[in-house]
GROMACS .gro file of C-alpha atoms in nm:
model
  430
    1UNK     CA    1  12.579  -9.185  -0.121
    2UNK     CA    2  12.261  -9.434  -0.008
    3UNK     CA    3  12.340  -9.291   0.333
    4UNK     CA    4  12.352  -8.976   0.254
    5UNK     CA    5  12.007  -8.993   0.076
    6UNK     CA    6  11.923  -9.206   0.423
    7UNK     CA    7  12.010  -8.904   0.632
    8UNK     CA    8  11.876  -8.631   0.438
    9UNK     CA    9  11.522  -8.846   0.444
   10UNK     CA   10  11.533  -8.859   0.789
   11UNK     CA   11  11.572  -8.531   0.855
   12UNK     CA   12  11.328  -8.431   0.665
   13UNK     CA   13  11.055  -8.675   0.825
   14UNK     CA   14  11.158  -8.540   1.124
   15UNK     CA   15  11.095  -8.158   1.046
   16UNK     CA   16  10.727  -8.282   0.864
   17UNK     CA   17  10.646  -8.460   1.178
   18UNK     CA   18  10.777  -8.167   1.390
   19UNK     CA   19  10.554  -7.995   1.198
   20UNK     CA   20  10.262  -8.174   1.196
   21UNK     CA   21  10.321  -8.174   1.596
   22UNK     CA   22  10.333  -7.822   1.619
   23UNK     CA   23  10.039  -7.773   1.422
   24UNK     CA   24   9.818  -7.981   1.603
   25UNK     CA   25   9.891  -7.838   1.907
   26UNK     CA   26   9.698  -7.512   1.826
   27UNK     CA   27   9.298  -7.578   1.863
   28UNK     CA   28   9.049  -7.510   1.608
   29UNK     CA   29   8.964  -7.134   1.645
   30UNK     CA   30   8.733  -6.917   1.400
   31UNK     CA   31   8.759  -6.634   1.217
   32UNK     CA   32   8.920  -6.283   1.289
   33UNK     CA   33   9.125  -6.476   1.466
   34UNK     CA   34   9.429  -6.802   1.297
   35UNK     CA   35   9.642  -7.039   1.464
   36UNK     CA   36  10.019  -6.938   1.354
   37UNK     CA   37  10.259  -7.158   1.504
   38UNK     CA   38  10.598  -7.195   1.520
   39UNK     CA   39  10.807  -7.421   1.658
   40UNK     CA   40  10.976  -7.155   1.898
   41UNK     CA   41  10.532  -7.069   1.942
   42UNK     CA   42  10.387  -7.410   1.878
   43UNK     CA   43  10.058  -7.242   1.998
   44UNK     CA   44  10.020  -6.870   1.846
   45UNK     CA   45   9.685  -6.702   1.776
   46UNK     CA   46   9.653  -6.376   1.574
   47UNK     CA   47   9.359  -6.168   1.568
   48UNK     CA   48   9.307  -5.871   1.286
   49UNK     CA   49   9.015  -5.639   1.303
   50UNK     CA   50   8.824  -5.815   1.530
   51UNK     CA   51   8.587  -5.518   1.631
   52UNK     CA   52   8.652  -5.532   1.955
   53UNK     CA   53   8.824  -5.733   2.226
   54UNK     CA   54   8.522  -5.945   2.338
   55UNK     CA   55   8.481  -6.062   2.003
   56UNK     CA   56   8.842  -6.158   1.977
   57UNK     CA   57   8.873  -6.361   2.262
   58UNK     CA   58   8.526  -6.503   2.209
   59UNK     CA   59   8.655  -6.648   1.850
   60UNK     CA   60   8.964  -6.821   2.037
   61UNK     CA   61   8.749  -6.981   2.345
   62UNK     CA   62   8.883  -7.353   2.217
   63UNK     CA   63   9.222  -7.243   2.330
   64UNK     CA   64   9.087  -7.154   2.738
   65UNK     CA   65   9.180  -7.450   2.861
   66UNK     CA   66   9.542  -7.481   2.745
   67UNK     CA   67   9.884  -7.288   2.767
   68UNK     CA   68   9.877  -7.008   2.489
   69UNK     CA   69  10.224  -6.943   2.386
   70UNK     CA   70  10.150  -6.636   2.207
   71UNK     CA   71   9.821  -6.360   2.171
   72UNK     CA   72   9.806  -6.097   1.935
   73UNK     CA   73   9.533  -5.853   1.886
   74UNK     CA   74   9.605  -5.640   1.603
   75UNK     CA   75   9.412  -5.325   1.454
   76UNK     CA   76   9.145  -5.348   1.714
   77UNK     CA   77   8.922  -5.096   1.869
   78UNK     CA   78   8.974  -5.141   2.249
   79UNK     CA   79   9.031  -4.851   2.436
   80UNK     CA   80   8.985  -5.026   2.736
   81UNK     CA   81   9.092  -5.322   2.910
   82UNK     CA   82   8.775  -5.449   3.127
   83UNK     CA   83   8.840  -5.654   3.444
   84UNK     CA   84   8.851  -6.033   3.378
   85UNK     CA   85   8.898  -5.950   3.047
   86UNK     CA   86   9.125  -6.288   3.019
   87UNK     CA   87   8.967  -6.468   3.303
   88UNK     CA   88   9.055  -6.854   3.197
   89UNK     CA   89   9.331  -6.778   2.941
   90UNK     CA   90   9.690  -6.890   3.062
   91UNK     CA   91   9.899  -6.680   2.785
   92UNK     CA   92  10.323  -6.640   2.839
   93UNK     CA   93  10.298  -6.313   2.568
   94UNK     CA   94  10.032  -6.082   2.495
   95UNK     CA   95  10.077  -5.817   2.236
   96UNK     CA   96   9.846  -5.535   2.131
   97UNK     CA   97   9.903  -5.332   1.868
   98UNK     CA   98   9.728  -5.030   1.749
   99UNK     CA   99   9.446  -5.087   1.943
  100UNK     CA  100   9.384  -4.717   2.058
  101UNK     CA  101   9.435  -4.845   2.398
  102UNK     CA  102   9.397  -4.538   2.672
  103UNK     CA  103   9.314  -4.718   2.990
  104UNK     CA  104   9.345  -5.049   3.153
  105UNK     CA  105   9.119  -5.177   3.458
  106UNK     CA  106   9.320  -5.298   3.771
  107UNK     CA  107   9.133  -5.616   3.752
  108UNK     CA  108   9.208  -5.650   3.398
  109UNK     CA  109   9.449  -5.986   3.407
  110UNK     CA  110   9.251  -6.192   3.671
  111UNK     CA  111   9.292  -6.540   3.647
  112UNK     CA  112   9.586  -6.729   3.539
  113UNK     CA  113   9.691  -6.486   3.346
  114UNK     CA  114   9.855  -6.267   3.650
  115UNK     CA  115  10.146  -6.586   3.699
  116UNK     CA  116  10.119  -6.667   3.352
  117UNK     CA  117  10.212  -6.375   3.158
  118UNK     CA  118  10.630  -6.284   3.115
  119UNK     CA  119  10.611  -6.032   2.799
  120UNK     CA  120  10.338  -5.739   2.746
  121UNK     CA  121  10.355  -5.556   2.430
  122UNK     CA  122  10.150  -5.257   2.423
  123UNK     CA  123  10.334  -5.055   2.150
  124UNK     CA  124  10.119  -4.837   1.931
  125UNK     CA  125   9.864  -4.704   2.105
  126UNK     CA  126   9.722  -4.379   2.339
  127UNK     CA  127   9.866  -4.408   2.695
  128UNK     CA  128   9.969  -4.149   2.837
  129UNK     CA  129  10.136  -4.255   3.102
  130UNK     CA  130  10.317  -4.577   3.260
  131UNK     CA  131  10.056  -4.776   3.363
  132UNK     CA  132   9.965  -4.754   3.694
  133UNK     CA  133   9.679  -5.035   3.729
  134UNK     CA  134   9.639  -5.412   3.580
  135UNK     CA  135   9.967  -5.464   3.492
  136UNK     CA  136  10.112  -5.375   3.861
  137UNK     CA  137   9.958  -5.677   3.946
  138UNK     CA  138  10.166  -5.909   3.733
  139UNK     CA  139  10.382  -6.085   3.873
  140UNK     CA  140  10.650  -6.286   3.684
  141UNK     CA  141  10.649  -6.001   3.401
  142UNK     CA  142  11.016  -5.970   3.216
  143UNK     CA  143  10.936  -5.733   2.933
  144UNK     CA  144  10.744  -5.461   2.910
  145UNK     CA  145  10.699  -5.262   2.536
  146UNK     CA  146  10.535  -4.906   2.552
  147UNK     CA  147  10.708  -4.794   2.259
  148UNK     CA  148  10.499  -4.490   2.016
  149UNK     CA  149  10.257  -4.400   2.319
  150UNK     CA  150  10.201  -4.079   2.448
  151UNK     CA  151  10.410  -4.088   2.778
  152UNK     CA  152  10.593  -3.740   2.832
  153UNK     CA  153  10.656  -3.786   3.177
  154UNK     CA  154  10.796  -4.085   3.411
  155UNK     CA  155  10.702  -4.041   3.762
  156UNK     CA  156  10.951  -4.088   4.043
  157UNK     CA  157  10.738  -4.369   4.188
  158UNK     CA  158  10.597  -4.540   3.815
  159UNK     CA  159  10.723  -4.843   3.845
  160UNK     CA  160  10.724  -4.873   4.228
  161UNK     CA  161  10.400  -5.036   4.251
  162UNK     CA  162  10.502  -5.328   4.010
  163UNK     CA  163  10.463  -5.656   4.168
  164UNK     CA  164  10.752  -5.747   3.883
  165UNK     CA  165  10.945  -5.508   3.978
  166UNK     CA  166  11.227  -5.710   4.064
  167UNK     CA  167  11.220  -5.923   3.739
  168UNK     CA  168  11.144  -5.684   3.474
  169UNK     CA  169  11.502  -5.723   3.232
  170UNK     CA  170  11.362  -5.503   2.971
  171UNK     CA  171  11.178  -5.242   2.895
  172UNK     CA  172  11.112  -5.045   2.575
  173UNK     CA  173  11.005  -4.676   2.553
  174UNK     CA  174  11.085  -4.578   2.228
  175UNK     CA  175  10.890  -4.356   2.027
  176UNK     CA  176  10.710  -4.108   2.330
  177UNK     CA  177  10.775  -3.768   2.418
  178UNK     CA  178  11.040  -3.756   2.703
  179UNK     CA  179  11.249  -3.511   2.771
  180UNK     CA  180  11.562  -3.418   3.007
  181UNK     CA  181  11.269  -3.346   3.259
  182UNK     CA  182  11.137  -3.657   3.235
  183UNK     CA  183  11.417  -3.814   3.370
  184UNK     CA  184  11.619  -3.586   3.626
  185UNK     CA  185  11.480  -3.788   3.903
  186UNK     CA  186  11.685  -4.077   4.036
  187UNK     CA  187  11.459  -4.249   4.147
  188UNK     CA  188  11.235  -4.347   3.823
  189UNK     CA  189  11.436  -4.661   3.744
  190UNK     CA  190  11.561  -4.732   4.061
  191UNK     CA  191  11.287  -5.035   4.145
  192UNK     CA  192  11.413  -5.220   3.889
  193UNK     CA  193  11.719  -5.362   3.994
  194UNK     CA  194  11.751  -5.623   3.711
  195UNK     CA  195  11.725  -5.393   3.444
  196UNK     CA  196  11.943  -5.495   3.161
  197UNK     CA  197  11.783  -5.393   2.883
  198UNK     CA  198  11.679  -4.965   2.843
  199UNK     CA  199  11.540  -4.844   2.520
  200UNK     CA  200  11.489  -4.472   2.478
  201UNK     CA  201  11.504  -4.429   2.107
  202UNK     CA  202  11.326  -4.135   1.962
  203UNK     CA  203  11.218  -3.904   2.253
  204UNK     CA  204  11.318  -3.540   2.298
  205UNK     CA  205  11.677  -3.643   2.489
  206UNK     CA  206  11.939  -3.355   2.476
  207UNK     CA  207  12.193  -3.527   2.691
  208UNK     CA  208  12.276  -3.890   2.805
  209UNK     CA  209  12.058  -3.976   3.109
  210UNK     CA  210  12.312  -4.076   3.393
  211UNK     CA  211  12.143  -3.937   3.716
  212UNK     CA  212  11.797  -4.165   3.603
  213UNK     CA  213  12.052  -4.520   3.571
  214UNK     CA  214  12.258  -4.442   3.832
  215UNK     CA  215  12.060  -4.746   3.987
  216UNK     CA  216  12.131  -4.980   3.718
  217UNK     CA  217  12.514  -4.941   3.671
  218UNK     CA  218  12.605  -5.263   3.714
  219UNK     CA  219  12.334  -5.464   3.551
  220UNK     CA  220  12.236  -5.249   3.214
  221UNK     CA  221  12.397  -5.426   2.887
  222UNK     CA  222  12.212  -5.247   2.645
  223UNK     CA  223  12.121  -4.920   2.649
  224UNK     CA  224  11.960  -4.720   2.337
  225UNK     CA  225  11.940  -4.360   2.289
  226UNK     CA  226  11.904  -4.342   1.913
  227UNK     CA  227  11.734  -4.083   1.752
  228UNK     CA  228  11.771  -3.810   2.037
  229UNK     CA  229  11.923  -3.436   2.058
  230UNK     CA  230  12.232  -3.562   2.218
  231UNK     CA  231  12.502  -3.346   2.119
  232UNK     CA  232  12.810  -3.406   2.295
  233UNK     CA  233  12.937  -3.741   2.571
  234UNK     CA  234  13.037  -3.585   2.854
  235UNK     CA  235  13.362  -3.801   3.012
  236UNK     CA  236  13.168  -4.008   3.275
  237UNK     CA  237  12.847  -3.969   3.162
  238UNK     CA  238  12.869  -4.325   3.053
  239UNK     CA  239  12.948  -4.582   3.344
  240UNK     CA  240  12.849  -4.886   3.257
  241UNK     CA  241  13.116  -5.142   3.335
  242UNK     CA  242  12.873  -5.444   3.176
  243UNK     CA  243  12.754  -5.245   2.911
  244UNK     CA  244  12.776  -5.468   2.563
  245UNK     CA  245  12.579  -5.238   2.293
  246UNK     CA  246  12.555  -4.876   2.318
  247UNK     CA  247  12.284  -4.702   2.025
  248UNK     CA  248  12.397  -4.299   2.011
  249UNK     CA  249  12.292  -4.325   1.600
  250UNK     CA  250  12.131  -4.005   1.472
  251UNK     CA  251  12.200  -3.720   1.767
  252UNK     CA  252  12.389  -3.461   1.686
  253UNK     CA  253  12.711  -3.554   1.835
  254UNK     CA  254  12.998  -3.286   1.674
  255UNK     CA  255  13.305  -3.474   1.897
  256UNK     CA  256  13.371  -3.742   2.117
  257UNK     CA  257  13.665  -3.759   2.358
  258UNK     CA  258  13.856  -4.073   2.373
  259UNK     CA  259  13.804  -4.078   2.742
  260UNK     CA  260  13.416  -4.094   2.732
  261UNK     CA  261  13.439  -4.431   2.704
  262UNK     CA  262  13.631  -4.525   3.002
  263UNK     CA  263  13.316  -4.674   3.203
  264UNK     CA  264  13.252  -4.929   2.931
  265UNK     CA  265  13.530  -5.135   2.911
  266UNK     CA  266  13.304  -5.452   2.799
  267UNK     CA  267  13.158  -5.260   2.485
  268UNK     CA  268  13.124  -5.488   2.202
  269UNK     CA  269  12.890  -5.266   1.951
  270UNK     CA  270  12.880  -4.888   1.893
  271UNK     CA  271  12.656  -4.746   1.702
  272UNK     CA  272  12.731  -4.408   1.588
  273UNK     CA  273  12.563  -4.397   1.231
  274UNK     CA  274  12.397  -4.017   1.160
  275UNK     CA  275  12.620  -3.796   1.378
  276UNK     CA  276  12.803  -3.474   1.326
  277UNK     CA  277  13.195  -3.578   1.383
  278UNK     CA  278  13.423  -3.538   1.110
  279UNK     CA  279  13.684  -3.750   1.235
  280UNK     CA  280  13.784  -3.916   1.548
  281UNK     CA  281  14.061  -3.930   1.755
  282UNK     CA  282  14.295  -4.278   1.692
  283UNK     CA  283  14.281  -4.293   2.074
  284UNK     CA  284  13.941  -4.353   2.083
  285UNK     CA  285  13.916  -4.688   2.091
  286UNK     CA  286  14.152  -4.705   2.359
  287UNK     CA  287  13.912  -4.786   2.637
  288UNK     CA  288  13.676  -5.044   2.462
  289UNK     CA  289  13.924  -5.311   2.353
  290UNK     CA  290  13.643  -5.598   2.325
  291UNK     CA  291  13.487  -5.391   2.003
  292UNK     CA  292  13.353  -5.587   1.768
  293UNK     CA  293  13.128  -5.369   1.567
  294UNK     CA  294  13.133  -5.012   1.492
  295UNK     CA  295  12.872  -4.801   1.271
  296UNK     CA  296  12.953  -4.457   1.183
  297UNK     CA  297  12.779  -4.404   0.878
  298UNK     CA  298  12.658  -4.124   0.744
  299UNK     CA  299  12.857  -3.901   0.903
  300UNK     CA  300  13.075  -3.564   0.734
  301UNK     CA  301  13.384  -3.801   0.731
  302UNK     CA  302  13.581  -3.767   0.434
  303UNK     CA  303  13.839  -3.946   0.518
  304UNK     CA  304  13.994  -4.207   0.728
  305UNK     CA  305  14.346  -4.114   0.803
  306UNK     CA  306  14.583  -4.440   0.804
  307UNK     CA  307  14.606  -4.421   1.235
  308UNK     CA  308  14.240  -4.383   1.270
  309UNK     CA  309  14.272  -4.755   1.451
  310UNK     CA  310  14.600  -4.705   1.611
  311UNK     CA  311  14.488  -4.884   1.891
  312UNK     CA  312  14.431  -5.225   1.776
  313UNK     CA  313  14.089  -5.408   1.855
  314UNK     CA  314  14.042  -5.788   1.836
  315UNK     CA  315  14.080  -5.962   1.495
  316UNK     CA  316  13.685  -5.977   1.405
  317UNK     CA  317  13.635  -5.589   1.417
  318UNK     CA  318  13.407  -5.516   1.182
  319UNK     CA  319  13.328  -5.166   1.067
  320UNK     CA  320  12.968  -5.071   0.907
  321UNK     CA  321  13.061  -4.728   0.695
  322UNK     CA  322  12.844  -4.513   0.475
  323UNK     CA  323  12.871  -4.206   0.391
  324UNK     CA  324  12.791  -3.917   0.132
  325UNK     CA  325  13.134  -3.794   0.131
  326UNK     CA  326  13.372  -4.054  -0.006
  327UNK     CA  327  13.733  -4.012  -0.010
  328UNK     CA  328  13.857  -3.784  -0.285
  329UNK     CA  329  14.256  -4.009  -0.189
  330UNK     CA  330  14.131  -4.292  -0.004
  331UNK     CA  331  14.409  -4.357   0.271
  332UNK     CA  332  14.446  -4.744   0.328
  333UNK     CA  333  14.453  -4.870   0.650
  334UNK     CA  334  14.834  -4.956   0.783
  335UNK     CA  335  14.992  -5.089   1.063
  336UNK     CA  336  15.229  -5.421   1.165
  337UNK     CA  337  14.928  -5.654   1.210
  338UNK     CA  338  14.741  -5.548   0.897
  339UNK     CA  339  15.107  -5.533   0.699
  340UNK     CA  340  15.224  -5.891   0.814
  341UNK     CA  341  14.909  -6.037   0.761
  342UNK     CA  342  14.887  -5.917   0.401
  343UNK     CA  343  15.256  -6.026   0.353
  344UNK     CA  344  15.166  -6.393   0.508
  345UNK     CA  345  14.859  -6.395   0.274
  346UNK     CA  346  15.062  -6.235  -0.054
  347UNK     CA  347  15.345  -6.564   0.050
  348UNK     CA  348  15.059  -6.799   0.042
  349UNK     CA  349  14.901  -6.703  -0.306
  350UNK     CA  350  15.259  -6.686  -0.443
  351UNK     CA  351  15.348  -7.062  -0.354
  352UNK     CA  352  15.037  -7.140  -0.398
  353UNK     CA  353  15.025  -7.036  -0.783
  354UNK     CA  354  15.427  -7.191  -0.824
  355UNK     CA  355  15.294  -7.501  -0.727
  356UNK     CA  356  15.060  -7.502  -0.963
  357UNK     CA  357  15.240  -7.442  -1.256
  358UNK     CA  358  15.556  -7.667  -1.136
  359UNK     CA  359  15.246  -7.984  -1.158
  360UNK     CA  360  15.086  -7.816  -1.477
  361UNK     CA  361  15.479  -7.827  -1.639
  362UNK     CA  362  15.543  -8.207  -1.503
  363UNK     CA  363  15.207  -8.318  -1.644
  364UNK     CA  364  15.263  -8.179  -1.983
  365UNK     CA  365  15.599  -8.303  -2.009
  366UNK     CA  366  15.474  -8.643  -1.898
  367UNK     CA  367  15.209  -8.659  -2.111
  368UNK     CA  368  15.467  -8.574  -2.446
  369UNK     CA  369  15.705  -8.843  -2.316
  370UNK     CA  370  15.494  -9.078  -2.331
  371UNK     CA  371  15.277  -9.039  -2.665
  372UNK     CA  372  15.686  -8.980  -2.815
  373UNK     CA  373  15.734  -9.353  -2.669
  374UNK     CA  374  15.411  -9.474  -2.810
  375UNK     CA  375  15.506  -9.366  -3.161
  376UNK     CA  376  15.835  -9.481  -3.163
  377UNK     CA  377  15.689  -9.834  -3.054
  378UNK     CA  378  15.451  -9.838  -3.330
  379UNK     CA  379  15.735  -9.745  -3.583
  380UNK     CA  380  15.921 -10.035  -3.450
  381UNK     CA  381  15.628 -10.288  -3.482
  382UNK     CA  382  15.547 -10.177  -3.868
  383UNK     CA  383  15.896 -10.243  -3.934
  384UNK     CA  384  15.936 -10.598  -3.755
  385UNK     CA  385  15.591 -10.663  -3.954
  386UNK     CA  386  15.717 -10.537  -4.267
  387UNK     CA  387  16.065 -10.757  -4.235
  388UNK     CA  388  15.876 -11.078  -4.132
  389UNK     CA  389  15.649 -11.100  -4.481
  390UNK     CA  390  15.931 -11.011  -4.698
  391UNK     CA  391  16.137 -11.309  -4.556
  392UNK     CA  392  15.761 -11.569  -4.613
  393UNK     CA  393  15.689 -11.425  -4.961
  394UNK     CA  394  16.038 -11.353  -5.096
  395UNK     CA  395  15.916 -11.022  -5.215
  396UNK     CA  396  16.181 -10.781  -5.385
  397UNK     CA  397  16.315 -10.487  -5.203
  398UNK     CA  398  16.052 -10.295  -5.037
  399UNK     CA  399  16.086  -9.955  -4.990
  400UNK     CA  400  15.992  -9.748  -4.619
  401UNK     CA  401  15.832  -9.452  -4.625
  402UNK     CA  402  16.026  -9.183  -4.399
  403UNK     CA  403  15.764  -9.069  -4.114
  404UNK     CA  404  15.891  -8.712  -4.048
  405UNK     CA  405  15.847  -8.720  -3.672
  406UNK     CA  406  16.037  -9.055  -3.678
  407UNK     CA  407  16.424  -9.047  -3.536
  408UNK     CA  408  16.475  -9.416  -3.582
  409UNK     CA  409  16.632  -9.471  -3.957
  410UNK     CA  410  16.470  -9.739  -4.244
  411UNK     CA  411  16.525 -10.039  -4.183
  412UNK     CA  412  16.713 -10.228  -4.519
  413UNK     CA  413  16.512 -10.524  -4.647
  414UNK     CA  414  16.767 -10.625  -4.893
  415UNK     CA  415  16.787 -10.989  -4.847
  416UNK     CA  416  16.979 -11.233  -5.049
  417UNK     CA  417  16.759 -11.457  -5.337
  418UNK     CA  418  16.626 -11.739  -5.230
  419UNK     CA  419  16.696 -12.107  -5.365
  420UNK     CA  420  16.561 -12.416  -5.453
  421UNK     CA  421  16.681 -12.772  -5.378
  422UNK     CA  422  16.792 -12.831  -5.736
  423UNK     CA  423  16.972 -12.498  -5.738
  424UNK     CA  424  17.253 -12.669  -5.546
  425UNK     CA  425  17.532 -12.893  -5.653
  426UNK     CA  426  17.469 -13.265  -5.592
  427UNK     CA  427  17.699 -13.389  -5.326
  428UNK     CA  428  17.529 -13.680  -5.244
  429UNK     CA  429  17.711 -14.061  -5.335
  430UNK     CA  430  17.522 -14.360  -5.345
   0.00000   0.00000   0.00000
C-alpha cells in the first residue's frame, strides 16, 4: 500500500513539474493576446479581437526570439496579409480564423517563418481562390486548411507553383463552392504526389471525383466527400488500393453495388450515415474484408435481414446505426461464428453459475455441521459438570432438563448413599 501511495506521489510531482515546465516556457505576452500551452504546444499564443494583425503580433513581441509552437489569430479584421508581416517569428502552425482574409502579399512569410512553418489554417474567411502568392513560397508546408472560403474553381496549375508541393499530406477544402467543373481537369492535384489526406466535404459534388485523383491512387488514405450530391458509386470510380476511411455520409446515394468497392481492399471505415439505400446487398462487404467500422445511419432501412453480413468481417466490426425507421420484427443477426460464440458464452455462464451454487451448498452444509458439533459438545460438558458436583456434595437425584434439539439421552445421576466410617462393621482386632 506505502508504495502504492509512493508511486501515485510521484507521478503526480512529475505531471506538476511537467507542468510548471511547460508553462514557463511561454514568455510573458499582453493582452488580446494569452499563453495556452500544452504539453503537445508547450508554447501556444491565442489572440481574440485584436483589431488588427499589427496589433496582435505587436502584443506577442516577447515570444520573437524563440520557437512558437502554435499562433492563433481569432475574430480579427485583416483582410490582408502585408509583406514581412512575421518577419522574426519562427512559428511550426499558424491558424487564422474568421479574419475576413481576401488577399495575401507574396512577401507575406519572410523571415524564418518560410522553413519554419508545416501547418496553415486559413479556414473561415473570403478567398476566393487557392492562393497563388505568400504561401507558394513555403517550403516545408504539410497541411494546408481552406475550408468555408469562397473557392468555386481549382485551376489546372493551383498548386503548381507551391514550393511544398511535394510535401503537402493534407489538404482540407471543405465548406466552398466546387462543383463537377471544378474538378474535370486531371491535372489540379497532380503536383502533389504525397497527398494522403483529401477533404471535399460540403461542395456542390454530383459524382465521385476520379479523373481529378487519378494522380494520387496510390498514396490517398482518406478521402472525404460528405455532404455532396453524390447519388450513385459507379464500379471503379473508387480505386484506391491504400485507401483506409472513405466519408460518402449525407449524398443521396439510392444503391450501391457490391463491386464498387473492389479498388479498396484496405478500407477500414465507411461512412455511409444520411443516404437513400434501403437495404444492401449481403455481398457487399465482400471486397473490404479489413472493415472495422461502418455508419449507415439514418438511412430508410427498416430492417436488417439475418444475411445482411454474410460475408464475415474481422471480429472487432463495429456497426454505428440510427435510424427513424426501426424494425417493426427485428431480425437477429445469425450465422456459425455468431451461433458458436453465443453457445461458448451461454456454456460459460452455465458452469459458471453451477459452480457457484455447488460452493454456496458445501458452505452451508459446513457451516450446520459444525455449530450441530458445537452443541452437542456443550451438552456433553453440562452433563460431565453436572455428574462431578453431585458425586462432591452428595446431592439427591438431580433431574436434566431435555434440550429439544439434543439427540444424546439424560444422563442418570442416581448414585448409591454415601457412608461414614462408623457406618461400617468393626473388623479390626487388637
Amino acid at each position: 500500500m506505502l508504495r502504492q501511495v509512493r508511486a501515485m506521489f510521484l507521478v503526480l510531482l512529475a505531471s506538476l513539474a511537467s507542468t510548471t515546465f511547460v508553462a514557463a516556457q511561454c514568455p510573458a505576452i499582453s493582452g488580446p493576446c494569452r499563453c495556452a500551452p500544452s504539453i503537445y504546444e508547450p508554447v501556444a499564443i491565442i489572440c481574440e479581437n485584436a483589431g488588427s494583425l499589427s496589433n496582435a503580433l505587436q502584443a506577442i513581441q516577447p515570444a520573437r526570439d524563440i520557437s512558437i509552437d502554435s499562433l492563433t489569430i481569432l475574430d480579427t479584421a485583416i483582410p490582408n496579409i502585408p509583406a514581412n508581416a512575421f518577419v522574426g517569428f519562427t512559428i511550426l502552425r499558424l491558424v487564422l480564423n474568421r479574419n475576413t482574409l481576401q488577399s495575401i502579399d507574396d512577401q507575406a512569410f519572410n523571415g524564418p517563418l518560410i522553413d519554419s512553418l508545416v501547418e496553415l489554417d486559413l479556414n473561415d474567411n473570403n478567398l476566393g481562390q487557392i492562393p497563388q502568392t505568400g504561401l507558394t513560397r513555403l517550403r516545408n508546408l504539410r497541411k494546408l486548411y481552406l475550408n468555408r472560403n469562397r473557392i468555386n474553381t481549382l485551376a489546372s496549375n493551383a498548386f503548381a507553383g507551391y514550393e511544398s508541393k511535394d510535401l503537402l499530406i493534407k489538404l482540407s477544402l471543405a465548406g466552398n463552392r466546387l462543383t463537377d467543373q471544378s474538378l474535370t481537369d486531371t491535372a489540379v492535384f497532380r503536383p502533389l504526389r504525397l497527398l494522403q489526406e483529401l477533404s471535399l466535404e460540403t461542395n456542390a459534388l454530383t459524382a465521385i471525383p476520379s479523373a481529378a485523383l487519378v494522380n494520387q491512387r496510390g498514396t490517398l488514405t482518406n478521402l472525404n466527400l460528405g455532404l455532396n450530391n453524390i447519388n450513385e458509386v459507379p464500379v471503379g470510380a473508387l480505386d484506391f488500393p491504400n485507401l483506409t476511411s472513405l466519408s460518402l455520409e449525407f449524398n443521396g446515394i439510392t444503391v450501391i453495388p457490391p463491386q464498387a468497392f473492389q479498388g479498396v481492399p484496405n478500407l477500414q471505415y465507411l461512412y455511409l450515415t444520411g443516404n437513400k439505400f434501403p437495404s444492401w446487398a449481403p455481398e457487399m462487404f465482400r471486397y473490404i474484408t479489413q472493415l472495422r467500422t461502418l455508419g449507415i445511419g439514418e438511412t430508410p432501412i427498416s430492417v436488417i435481414p439475418n444475411n445482411a453480413f454474410m460475408v464475415s468481417v474481422r471480429d472487432f466490426f463495429r456497426i454505428v446505426f440510427s435510424s427513424s425507421f426501426p424494425n417493426e420484427e427485428p431480425q437477429p443477426l445469425t450465422g456459425k461464428a455468431l451461433s458458436l460464440v453465443g453457445w461458448i458464452i451461454l456454456a460459460i455462464i452455465m458452469t459458471i453459475l453451477l459452480i457457484s451454487i455447488c460452493l454456496l451448498a458445501m458452505v452451508r452444509y459446513g457451516m450446520s455441521h459444525r455449530r450441530k458439533k458445537q452443541k452437542d459438545q456443550e451438552i456433553e460438558d453440562d452433563a460431565r459438570m453436572m455428574s462431578s458436583a453431585a458425586s462432591v456434595y452428595g446431592v439427591g437425584p438431580v433431574s436434566v432438563i431435555e434440550r429439544p434439539y439434543s439427540t444424546v439421552p439424560p444422563v442418570s445421576l442416581d448414585l448409591p448413599a454415601a457412608h461414614t466410617l462408623d457406618d461400617r462393621a468393626s473388623n479390626y482386632f487388637y
